[in-house]
XYZ file of C-alpha atoms in Angstrom:
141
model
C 0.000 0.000 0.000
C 1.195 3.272 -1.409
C 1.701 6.121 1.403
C 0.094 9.165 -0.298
C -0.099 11.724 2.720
C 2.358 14.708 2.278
C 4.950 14.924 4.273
C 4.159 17.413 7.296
C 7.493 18.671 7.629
C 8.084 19.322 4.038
C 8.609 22.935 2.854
C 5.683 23.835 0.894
C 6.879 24.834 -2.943
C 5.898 28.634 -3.405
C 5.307 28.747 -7.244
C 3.084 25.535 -6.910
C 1.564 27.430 -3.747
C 1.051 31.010 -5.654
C -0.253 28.732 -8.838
C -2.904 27.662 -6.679
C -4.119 30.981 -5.528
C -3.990 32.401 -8.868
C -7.644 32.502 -9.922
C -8.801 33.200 -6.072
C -6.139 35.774 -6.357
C -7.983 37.383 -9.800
C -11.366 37.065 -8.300
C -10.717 39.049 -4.988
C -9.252 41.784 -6.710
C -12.223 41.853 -9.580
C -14.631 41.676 -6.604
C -13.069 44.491 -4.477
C -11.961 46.890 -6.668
C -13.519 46.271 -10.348
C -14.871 49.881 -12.314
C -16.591 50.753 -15.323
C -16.853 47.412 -17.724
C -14.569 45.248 -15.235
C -17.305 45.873 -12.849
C -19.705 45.312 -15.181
C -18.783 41.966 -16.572
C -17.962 40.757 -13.490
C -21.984 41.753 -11.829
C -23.502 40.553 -15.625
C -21.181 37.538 -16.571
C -19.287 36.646 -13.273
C -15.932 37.386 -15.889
C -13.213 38.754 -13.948
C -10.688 41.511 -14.858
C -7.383 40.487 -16.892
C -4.727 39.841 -14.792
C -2.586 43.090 -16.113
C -6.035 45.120 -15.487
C -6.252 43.793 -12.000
C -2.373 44.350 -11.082
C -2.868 47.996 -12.394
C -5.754 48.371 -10.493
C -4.435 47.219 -7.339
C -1.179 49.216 -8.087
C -3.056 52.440 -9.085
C -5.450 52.518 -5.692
C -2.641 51.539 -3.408
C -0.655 54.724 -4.615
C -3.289 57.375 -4.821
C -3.094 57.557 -8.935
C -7.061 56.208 -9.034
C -9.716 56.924 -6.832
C -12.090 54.086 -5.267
C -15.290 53.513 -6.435
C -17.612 54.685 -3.653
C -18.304 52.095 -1.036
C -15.121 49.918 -2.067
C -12.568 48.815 0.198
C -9.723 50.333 0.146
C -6.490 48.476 -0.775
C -5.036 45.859 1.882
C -2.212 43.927 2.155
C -3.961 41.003 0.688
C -4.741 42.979 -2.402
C -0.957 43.522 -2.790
C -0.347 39.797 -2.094
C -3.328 39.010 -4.588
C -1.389 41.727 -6.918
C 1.613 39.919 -6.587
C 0.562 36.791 -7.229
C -0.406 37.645 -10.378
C 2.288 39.361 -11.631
C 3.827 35.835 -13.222
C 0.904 35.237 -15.140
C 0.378 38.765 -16.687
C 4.119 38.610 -17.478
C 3.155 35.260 -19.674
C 0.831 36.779 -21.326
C 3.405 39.293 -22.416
C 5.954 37.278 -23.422
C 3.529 35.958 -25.697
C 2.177 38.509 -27.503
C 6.179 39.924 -27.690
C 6.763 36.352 -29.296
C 4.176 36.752 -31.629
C 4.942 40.098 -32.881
C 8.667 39.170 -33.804
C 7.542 35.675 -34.761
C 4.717 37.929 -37.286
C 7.052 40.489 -38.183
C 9.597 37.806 -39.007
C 6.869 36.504 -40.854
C 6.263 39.966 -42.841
C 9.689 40.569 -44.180
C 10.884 42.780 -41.235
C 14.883 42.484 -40.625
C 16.355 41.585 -37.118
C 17.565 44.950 -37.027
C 14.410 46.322 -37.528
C 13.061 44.064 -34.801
C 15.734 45.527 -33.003
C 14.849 48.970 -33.142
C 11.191 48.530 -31.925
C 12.156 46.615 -28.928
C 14.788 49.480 -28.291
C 17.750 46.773 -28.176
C 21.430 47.711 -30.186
C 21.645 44.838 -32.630
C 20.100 42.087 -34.606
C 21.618 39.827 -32.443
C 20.071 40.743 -29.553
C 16.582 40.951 -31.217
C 17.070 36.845 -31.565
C 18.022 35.983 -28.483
C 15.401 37.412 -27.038
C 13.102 35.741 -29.515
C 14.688 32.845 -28.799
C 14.202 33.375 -24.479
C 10.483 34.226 -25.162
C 10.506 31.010 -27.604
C 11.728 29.088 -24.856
C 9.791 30.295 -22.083
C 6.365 30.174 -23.622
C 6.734 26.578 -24.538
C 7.832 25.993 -20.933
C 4.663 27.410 -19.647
């Protein structure tokens, strides 16, 4: 008989821990502090915020930059941890769309160099390794 109880003395892994508080993470945030069509969707469809929008939202009301909606709390500290947690996931979703637009504007005829100048980096070189990092990364994910 297989032993499958976790082992109480085990350190608990913190991605695998923030993975699983990602969604509860995107909920409190859309249900505390969503405005305008965030709020909407979320009271019409139950469809929370983006990750990005929630992050900026968070990040906005916790430094005085956006007002609260009247009635709303105002931001704790397990908004920022909520923030936090999804800061990997809204940085995915970057990476992608990054690695689509070189992968697309590879696609279109554009030069490395060229590449290279939208992303603001020196050389063609560095326009492919970074491709290639995004390239890598994405898969992993």
């Amino acid at each position: 008989m297989e032993n499958t109880a976790q082992d109480p003395f085990a350190r608990p892994d913190p991605e695998q821990a923030r993975r699983g508080r990602a969604h509860e993470a995107l909920f409190r945030i859309t249900e505390r502090h969503a405005t305008g069509q965030d709020r909407d969707r979320w009271t019409n469809m139950r469809m929370p915020m983006s990750p990005h929008a929630a992050i900026q939202r968070v990040n906005d009301l916790a430094a005085g930059s956006a007002l609260p909606d009247e009635g709303a709390p105002s931001v704790d500290q397990d908004d920022l941890t909520a923030a936090l947690t999804l800061v990997p996931w809204a940085r995915a979703e970057f990476d992608q769309l990054e690695s689509g637009l070189l992968t697309m504007g590879k696609g279109r005829g554009m030069t490395w160099q060229e590449l290279a100048f939208g992303l603001g980096l020196g050389t063609a070189q560095a326009a492919r390794q970074r491709h290639e990092r995004l390239t890598r990364r994405t898969e992993e994910e």
